[in-house]
mmCIF file of C-alpha atoms and ligand atoms in Angstrom:
data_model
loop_
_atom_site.group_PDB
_atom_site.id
_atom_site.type_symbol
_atom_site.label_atom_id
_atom_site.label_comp_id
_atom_site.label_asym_id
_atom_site.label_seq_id
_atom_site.Cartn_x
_atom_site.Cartn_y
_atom_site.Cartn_z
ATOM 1 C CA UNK A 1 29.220 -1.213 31.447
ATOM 2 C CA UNK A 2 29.768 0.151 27.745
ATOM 3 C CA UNK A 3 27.653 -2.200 25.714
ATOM 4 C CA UNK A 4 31.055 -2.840 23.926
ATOM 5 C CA UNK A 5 31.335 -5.508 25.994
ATOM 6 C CA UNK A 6 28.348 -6.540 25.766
ATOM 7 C CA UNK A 7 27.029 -9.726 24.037
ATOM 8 C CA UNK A 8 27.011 -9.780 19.962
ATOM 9 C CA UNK A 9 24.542 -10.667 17.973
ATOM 10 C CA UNK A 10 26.803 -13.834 16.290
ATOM 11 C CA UNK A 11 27.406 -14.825 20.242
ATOM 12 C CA UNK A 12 23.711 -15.012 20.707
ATOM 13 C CA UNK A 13 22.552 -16.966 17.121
ATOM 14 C CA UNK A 14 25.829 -19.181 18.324
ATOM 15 C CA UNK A 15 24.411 -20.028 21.626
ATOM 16 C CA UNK A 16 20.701 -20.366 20.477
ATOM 17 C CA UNK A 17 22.572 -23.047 17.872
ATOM 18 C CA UNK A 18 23.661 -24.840 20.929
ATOM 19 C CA UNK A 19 20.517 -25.621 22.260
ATOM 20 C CA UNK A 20 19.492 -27.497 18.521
ATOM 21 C CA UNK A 21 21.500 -30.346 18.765
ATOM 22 C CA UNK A 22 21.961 -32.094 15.363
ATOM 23 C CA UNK A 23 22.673 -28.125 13.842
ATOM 24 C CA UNK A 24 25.523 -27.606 11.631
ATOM 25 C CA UNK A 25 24.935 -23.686 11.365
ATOM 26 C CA UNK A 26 23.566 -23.171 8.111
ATOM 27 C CA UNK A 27 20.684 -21.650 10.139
ATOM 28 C CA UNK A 28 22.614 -19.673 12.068
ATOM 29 C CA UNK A 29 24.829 -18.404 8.786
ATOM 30 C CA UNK A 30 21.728 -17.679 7.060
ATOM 31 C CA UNK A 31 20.855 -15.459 9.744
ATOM 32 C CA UNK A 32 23.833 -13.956 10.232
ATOM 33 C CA UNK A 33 23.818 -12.811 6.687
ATOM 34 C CA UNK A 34 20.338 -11.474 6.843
ATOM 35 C CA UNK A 35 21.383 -9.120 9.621
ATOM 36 C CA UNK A 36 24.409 -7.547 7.343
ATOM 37 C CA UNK A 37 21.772 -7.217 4.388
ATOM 38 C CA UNK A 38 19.840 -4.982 7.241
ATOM 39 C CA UNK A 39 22.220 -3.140 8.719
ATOM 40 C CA UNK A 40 23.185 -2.057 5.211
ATOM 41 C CA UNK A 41 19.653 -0.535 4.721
ATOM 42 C CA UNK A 42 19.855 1.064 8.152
ATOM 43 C CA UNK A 43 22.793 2.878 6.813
ATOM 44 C CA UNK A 44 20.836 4.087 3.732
ATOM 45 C CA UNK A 45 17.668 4.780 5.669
ATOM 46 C CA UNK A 46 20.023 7.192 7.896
ATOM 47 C CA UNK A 47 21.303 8.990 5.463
ATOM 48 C CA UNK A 48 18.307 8.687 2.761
ATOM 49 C CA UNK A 49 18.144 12.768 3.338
ATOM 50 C CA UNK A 50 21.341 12.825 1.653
ATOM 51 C CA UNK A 51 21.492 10.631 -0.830
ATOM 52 C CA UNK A 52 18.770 11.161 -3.418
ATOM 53 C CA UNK A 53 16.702 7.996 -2.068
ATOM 54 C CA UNK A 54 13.778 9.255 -1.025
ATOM 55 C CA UNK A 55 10.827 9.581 -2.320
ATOM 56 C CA UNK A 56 8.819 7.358 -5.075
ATOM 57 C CA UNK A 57 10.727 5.188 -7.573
ATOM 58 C CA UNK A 58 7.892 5.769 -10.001
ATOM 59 C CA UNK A 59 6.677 1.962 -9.967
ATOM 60 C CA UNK A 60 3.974 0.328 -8.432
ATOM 61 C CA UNK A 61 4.222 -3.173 -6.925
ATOM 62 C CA UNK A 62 2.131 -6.228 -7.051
ATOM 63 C CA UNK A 63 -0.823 -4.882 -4.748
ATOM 64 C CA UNK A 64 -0.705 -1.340 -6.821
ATOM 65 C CA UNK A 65 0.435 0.184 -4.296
ATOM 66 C CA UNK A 66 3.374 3.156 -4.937
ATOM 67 C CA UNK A 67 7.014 2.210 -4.414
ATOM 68 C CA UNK A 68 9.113 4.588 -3.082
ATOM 69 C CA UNK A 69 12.904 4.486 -3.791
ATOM 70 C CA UNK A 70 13.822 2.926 -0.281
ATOM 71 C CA UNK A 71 11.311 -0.098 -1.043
ATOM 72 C CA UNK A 72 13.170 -1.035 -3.943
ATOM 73 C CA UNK A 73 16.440 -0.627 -2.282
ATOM 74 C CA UNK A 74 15.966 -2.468 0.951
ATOM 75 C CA UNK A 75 14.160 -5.262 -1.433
ATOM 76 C CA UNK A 76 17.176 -5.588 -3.966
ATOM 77 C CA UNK A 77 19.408 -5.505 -1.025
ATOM 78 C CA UNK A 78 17.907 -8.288 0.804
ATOM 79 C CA UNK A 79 17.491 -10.411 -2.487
ATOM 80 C CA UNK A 80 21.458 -9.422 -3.426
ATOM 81 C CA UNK A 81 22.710 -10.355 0.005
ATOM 82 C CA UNK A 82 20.752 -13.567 0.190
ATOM 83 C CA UNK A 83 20.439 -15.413 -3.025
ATOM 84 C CA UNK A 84 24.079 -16.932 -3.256
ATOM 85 C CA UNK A 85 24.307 -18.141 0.354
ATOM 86 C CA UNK A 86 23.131 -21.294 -0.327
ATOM 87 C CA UNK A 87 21.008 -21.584 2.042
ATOM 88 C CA UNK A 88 18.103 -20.583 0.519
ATOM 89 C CA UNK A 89 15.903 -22.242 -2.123
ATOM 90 C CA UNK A 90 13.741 -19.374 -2.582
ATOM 91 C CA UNK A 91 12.308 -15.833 -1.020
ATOM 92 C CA UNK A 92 9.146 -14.599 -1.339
ATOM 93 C CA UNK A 93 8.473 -10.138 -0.523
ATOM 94 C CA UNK A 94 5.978 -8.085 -0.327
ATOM 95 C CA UNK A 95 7.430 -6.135 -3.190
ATOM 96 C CA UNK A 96 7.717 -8.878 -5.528
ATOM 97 C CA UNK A 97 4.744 -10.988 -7.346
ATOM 98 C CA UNK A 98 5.325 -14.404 -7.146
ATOM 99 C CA UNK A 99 8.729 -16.468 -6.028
ATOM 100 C CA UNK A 100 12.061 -15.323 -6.020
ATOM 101 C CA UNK A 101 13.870 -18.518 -6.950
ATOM 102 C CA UNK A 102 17.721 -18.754 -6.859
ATOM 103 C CA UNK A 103 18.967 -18.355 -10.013
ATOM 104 C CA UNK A 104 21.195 -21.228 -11.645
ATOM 105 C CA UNK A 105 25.087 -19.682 -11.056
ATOM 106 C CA UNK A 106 23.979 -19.398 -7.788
ATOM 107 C CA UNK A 107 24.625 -22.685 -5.011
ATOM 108 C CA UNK A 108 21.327 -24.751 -4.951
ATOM 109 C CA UNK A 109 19.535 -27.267 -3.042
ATOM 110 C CA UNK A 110 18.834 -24.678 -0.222
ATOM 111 C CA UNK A 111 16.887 -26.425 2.745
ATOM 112 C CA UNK A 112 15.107 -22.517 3.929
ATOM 113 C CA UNK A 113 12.535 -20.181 2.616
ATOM 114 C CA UNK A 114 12.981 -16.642 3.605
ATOM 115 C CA UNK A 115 9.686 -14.089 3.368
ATOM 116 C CA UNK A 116 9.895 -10.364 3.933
ATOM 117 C CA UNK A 117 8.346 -7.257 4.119
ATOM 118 C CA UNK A 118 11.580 -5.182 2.964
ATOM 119 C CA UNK A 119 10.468 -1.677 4.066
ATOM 120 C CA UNK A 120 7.219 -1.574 6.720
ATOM 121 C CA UNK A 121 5.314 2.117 7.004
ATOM 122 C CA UNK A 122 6.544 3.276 3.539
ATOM 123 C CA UNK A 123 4.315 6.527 3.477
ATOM 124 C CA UNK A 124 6.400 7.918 6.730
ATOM 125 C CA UNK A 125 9.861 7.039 4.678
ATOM 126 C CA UNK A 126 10.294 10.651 3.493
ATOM 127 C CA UNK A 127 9.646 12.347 7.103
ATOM 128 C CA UNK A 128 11.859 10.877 9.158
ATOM 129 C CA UNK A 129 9.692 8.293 11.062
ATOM 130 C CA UNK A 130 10.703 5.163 12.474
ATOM 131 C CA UNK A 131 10.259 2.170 9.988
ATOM 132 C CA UNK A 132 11.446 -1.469 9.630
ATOM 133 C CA UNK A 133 11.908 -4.738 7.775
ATOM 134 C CA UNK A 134 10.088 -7.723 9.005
ATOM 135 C CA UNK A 135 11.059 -11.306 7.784
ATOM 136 C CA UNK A 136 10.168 -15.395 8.516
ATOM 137 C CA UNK A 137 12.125 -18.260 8.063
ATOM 138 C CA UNK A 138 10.166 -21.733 6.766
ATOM 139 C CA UNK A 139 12.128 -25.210 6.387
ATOM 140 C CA UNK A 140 11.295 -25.922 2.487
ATOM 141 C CA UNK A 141 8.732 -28.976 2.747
ATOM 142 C CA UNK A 142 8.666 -29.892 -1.230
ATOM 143 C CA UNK A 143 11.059 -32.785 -2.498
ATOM 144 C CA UNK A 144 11.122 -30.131 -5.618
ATOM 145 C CA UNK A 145 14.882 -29.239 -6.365
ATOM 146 C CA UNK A 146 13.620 -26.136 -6.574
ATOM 147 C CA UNK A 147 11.377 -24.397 -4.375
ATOM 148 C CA UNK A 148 7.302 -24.712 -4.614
ATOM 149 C CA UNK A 149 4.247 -22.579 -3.874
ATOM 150 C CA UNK A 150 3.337 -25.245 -0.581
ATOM 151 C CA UNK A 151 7.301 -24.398 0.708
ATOM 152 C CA UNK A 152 6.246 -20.452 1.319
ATOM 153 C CA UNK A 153 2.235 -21.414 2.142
ATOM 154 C CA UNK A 154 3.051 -22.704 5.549
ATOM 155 C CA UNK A 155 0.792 -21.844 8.745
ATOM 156 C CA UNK A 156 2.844 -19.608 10.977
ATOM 157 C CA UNK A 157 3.101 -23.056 13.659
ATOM 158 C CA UNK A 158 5.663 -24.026 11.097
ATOM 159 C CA UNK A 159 7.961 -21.005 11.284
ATOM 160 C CA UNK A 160 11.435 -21.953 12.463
ATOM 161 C CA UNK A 161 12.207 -17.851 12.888
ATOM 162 C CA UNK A 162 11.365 -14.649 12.143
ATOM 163 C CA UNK A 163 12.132 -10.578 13.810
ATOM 164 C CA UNK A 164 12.080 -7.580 12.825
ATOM 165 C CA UNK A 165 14.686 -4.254 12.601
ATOM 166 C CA UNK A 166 13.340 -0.907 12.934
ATOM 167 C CA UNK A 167 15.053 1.916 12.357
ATOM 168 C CA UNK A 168 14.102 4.903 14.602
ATOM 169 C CA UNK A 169 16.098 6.589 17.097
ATOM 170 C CA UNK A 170 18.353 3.954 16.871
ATOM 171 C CA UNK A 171 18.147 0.827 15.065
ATOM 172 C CA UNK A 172 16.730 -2.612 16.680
ATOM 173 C CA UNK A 173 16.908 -6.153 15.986
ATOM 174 C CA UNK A 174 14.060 -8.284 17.514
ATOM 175 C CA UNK A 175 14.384 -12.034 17.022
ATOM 176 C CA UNK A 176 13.016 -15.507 17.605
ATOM 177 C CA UNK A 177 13.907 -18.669 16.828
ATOM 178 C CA UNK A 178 11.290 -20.060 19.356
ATOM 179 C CA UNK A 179 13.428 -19.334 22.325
ATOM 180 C CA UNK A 180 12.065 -16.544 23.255
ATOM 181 C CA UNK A 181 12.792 -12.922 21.988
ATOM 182 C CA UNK A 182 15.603 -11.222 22.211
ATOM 183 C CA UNK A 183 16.330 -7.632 21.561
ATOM 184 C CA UNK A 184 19.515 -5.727 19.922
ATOM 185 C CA UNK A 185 20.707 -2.611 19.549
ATOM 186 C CA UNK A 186 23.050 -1.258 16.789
ATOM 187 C CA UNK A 187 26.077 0.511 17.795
ATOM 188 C CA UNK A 188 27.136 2.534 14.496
ATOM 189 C CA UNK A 189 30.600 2.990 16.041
ATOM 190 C CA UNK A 190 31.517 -0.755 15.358
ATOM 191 C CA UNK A 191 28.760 -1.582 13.299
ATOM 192 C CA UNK A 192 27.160 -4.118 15.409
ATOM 193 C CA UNK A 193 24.516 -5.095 17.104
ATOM 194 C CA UNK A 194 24.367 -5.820 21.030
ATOM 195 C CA UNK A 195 22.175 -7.660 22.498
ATOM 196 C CA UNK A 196 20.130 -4.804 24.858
ATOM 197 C CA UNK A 197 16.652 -6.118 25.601
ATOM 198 C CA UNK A 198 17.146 -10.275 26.343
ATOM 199 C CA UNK A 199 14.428 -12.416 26.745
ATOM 200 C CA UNK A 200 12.094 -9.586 26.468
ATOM 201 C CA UNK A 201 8.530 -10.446 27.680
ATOM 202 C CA UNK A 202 5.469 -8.154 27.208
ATOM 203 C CA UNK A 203 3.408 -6.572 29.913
ATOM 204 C CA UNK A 204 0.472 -9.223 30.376
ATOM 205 C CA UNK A 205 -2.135 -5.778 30.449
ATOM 206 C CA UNK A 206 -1.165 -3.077 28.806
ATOM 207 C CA UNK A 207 -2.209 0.794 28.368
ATOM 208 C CA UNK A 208 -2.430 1.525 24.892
ATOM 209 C CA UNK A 209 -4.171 0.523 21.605
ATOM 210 C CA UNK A 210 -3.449 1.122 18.240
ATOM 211 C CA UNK A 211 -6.087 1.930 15.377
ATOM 212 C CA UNK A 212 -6.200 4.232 12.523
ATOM 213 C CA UNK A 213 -9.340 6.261 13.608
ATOM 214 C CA UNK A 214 -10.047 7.550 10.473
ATOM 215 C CA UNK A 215 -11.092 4.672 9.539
ATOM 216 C CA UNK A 216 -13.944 4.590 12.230
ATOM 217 C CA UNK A 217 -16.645 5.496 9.651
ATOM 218 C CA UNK A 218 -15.814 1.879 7.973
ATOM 219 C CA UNK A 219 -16.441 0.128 11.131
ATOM 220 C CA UNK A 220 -18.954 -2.431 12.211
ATOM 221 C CA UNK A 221 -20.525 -2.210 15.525
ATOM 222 C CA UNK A 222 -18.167 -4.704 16.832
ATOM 223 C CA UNK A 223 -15.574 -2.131 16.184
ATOM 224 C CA UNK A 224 -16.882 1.237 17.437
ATOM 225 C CA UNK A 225 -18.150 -0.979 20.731
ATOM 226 C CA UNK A 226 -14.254 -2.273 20.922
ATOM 227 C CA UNK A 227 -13.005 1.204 20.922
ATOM 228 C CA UNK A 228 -15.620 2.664 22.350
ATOM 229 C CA UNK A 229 -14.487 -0.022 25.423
ATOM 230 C CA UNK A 230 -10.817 1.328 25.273
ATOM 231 C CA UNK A 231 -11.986 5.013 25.170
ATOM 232 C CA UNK A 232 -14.301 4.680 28.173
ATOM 233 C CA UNK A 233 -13.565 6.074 31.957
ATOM 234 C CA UNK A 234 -13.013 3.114 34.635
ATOM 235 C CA UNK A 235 -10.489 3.266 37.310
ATOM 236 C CA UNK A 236 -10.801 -0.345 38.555
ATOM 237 C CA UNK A 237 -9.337 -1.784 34.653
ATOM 238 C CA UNK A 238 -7.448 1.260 33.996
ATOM 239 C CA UNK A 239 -9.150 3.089 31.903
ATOM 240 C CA UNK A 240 -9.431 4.922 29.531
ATOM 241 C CA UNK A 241 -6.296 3.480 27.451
ATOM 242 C CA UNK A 242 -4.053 6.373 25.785
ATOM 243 C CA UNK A 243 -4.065 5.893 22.167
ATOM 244 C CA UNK A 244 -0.485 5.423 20.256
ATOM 245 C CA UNK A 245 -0.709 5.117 15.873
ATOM 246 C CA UNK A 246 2.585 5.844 13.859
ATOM 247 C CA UNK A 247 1.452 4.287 10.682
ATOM 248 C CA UNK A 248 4.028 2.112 10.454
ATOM 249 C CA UNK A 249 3.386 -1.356 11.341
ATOM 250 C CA UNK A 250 6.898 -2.548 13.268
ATOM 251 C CA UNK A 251 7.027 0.411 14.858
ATOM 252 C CA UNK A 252 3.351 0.685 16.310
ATOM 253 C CA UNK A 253 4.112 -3.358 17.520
ATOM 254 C CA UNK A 254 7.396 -2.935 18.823
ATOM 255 C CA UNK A 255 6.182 0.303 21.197
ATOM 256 C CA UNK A 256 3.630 -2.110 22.280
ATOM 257 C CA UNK A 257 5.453 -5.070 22.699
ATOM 258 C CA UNK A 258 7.828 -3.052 25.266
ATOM 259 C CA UNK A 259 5.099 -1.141 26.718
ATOM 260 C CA UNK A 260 1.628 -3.783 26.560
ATOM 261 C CA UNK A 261 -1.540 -2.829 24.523
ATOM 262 C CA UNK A 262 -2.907 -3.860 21.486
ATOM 263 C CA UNK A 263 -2.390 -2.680 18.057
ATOM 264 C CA UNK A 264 -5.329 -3.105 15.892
ATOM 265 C CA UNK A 265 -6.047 -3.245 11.701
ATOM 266 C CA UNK A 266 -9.997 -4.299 11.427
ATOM 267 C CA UNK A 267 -11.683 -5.105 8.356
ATOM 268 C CA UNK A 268 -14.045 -2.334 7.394
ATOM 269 C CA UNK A 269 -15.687 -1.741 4.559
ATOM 270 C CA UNK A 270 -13.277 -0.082 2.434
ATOM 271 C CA UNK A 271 -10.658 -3.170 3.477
ATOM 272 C CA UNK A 272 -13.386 -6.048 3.987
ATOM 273 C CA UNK A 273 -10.763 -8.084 4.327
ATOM 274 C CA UNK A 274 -8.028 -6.074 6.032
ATOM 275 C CA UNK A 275 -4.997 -3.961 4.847
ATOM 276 C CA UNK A 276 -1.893 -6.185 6.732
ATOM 277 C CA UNK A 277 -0.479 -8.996 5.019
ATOM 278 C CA UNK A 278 -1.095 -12.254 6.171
ATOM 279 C CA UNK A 279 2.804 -13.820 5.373
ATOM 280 C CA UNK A 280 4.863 -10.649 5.552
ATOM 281 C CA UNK A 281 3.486 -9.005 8.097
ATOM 282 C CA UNK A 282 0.922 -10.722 10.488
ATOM 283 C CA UNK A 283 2.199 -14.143 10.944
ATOM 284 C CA UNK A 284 6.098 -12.815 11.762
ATOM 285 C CA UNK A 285 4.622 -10.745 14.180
ATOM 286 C CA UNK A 286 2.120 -13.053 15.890
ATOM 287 C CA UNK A 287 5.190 -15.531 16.338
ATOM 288 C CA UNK A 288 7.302 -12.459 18.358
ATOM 289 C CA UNK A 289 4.093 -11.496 20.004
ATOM 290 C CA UNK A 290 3.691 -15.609 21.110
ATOM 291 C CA UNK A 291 6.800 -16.147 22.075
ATOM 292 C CA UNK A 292 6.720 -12.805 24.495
ATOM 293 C CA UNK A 293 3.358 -13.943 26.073
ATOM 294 C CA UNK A 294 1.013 -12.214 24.208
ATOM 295 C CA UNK A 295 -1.525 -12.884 21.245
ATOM 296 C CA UNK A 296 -2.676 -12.176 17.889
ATOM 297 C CA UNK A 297 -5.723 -13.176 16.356
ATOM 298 C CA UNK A 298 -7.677 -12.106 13.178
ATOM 299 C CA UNK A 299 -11.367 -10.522 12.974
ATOM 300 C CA UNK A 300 -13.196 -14.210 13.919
ATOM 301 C CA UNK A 301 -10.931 -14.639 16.932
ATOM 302 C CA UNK A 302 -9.124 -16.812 15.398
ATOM 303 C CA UNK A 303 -5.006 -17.525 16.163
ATOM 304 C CA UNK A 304 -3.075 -15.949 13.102
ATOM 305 C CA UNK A 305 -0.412 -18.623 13.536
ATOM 306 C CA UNK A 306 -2.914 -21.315 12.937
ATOM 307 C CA UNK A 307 -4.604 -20.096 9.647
ATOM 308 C CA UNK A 308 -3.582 -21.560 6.058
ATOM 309 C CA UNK A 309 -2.277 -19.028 3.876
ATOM 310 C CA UNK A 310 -3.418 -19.127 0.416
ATOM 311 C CA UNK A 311 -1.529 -17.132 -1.175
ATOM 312 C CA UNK A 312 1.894 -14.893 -1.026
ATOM 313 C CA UNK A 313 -0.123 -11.639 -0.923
ATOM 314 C CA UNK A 314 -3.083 -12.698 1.288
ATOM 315 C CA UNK A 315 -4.629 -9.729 3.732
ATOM 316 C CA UNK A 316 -5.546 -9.908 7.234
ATOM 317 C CA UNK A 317 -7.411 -8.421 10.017
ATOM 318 C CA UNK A 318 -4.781 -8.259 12.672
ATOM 319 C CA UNK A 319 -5.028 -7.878 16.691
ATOM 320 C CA UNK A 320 -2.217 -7.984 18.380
ATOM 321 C CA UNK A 321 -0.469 -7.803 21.547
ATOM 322 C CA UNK A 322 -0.312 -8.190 25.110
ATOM 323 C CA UNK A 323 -2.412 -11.210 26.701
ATOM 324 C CA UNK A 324 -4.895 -9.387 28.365
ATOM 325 C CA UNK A 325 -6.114 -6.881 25.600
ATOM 326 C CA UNK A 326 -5.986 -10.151 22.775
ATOM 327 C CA UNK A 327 -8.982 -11.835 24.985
ATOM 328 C CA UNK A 328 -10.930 -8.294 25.455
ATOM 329 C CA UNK A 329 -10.804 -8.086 21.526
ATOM 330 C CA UNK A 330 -12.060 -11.393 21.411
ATOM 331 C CA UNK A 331 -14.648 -10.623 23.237
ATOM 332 C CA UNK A 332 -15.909 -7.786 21.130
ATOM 333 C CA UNK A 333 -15.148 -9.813 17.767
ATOM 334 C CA UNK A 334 -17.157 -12.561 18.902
ATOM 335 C CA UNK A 335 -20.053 -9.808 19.473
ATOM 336 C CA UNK A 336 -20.225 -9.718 23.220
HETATM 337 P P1 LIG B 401 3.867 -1.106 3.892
HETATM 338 O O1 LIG B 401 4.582 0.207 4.057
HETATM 339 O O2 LIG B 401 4.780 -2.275 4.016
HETATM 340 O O3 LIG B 401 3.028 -1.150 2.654
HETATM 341 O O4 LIG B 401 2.880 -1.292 5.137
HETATM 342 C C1 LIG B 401 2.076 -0.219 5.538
HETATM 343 C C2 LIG B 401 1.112 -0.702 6.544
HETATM 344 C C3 LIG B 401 1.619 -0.802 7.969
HETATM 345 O O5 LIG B 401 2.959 -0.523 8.176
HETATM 346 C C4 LIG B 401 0.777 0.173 8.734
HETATM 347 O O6 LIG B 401 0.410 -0.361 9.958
HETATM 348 C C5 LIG B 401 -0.404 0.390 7.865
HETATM 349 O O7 LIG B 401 0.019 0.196 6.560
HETATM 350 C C6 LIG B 401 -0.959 1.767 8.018
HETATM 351 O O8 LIG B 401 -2.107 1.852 7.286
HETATM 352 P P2 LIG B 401 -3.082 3.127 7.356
HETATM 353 O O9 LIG B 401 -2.308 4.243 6.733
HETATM 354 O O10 LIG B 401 -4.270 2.682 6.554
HETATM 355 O O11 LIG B 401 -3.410 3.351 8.807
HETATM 356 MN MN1 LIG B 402 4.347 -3.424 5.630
HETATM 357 MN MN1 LIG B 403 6.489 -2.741 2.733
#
């Protein structure tokens, strides 16, 4: 069957609406309008070669970090597309220090936060490897007409959505609204996406994990014994694992959410505290991970959608993935 006929993305957020009785689709709008703002930096990302985009934009952001010219495009774009929806009382990015509030010409009284990581796996934008945008979706908890710090510092339990896109061979959509997760695939010849991958549930054991090895000199023993674990021959729990690391966050995940495995960023002791965000990256992810019947914990074993955040640009340890490999990591973390 050509995937033309195949079910939209506006068909699914429409029927997942259904199932919230009371909804009068501002949710649904809100997300609608989100997925223009990315397919519009799928386009760019395609033809960044082209264009003049690539490359560094000669800014840092908050965390120091270098901004290349795609960052500040997908961010702007995002921002652009959804400050005068209404339905927003404020954003928070990765790119940006504190809150993006909704400026005064723009419709207020917006009931949802939106929080995103506009462009995930920036040091592989300028050869051609996959990379994404990650996002969550908070009900604003403050009686402030505006937004406050407590309507963005909610524990992941709270989120109401959140997905990713990544753009690779082709571009994806990966969403839930706590009905499981559902994948989509954009056709470029109409410009939308189809839904390709419903309901999509990750292998309970996988085969892979996910590290940056180089960083194996920074380990603790917990570590080393972890991978060591992974690494080591044993026919009767499949291993050794193969070993899978892209460098860019979304993409590492989404391999192993299709495939099963873990993907791992451990504190060591040049990141004590880890290198992944807590609210743009780890908690959005945990939630898909959740909802497809896997895991994702931090480096005391500890559920990433249960922690407090404390701030916007908060780190993490992050492991994360299928069922099985969550409770072996445990088991290391915990020292055993
Ligand atoms: P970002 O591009 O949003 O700053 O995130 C980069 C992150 C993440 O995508 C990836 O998993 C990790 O950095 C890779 O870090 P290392 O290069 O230290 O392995
Ligand atoms: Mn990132
Ligand atoms: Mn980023």
């Amino acid at each position: 069957m050509s995937t033309r006929l195949g079910t939209t993305i506006t068909k699914k957020i429409m029927e997942e609406q259904r199932q919230f009785p009371g909804a009068k689709g501002d949710f649904s709008g809100m997300l609608y309008e989100l997925v223009v703002a990315l397919k519009v930096i799928a386009y760019e990302v395609n033809k960044a070669g082209l264009m003049n985009i690539l490359g560094q934009a000669g800014t840092t952001n908050v965390q120091g970090e270098i901004q290349q010219k795609l960052d500040v495009f997908a961010n702007t774009t995002i921002i652009h597309k959804m400050d005068h929806t209404g339905y927003l009382c404020g954003m928070a990015s990765e790119e940006v220090e504190g809150i993006i509030e909704i400026a005064d010409k723009h419709p207020q009284g917006g009931k949802y936060v939106l929080l995103f990581d506009p462009l995930d796996g920036s040091t592989n934008i300028d050869v051609n490897v996959s990379i994404g945008t990650i996002f969550s979706i908070y009900k604003k908890k403050s009686n402030n007409p505006k937004c406050a710090m407590e309507d963005f510092l909610q524990p992941g339990s709270n989120l109401l959505a959140a997905g990713y896109a990544v753009y690779g061979s082709s571009t994806m959509f990966v969403y839930s609204t706590g009905l499981g997760v559902h994948g989509f695939t954009l056709d470029p010849g109409v410009g939308e996406f189809i839904l390709s991958h419903p309901n999509i549930k990750s292998p309970p054991k996988g085969r892979i994990y996910s590290v940056n090895e180089g960083n194996r000199a920074y380990w603790d023993d917990r570590m080393k014994k972890m991978v060591g674990y992974f690494t080591d021959e044993d026919e009767a729990t499949g291993r050794p694992y193969s070993s899978r690391y892209i460098g860019s966050l979304v993409a590492d995940f989404h391999r192993n959410l299709m495939l099963g495995g873990i993907f791992m960023y451990p504190p060591d002791r040049k990141s004590p505290g880890g290198k992944l965000r807590l609210m743009y990256e780890a908690i959005p992810l945990a939630f898909i991970a959740e909802q497809a019947g896997g895991g994702a914990v931090n480096a005391n074993g500890e559920r990433i959608l249960e922690i407090q955040p404390e701030s916007l640009h908060q780190r993490t340890p992050l492991f994360i993935g299928s069922k099985e490999e969550v409770e072996i990591s445990k088991r290391f973390l915990a020292g055993g």
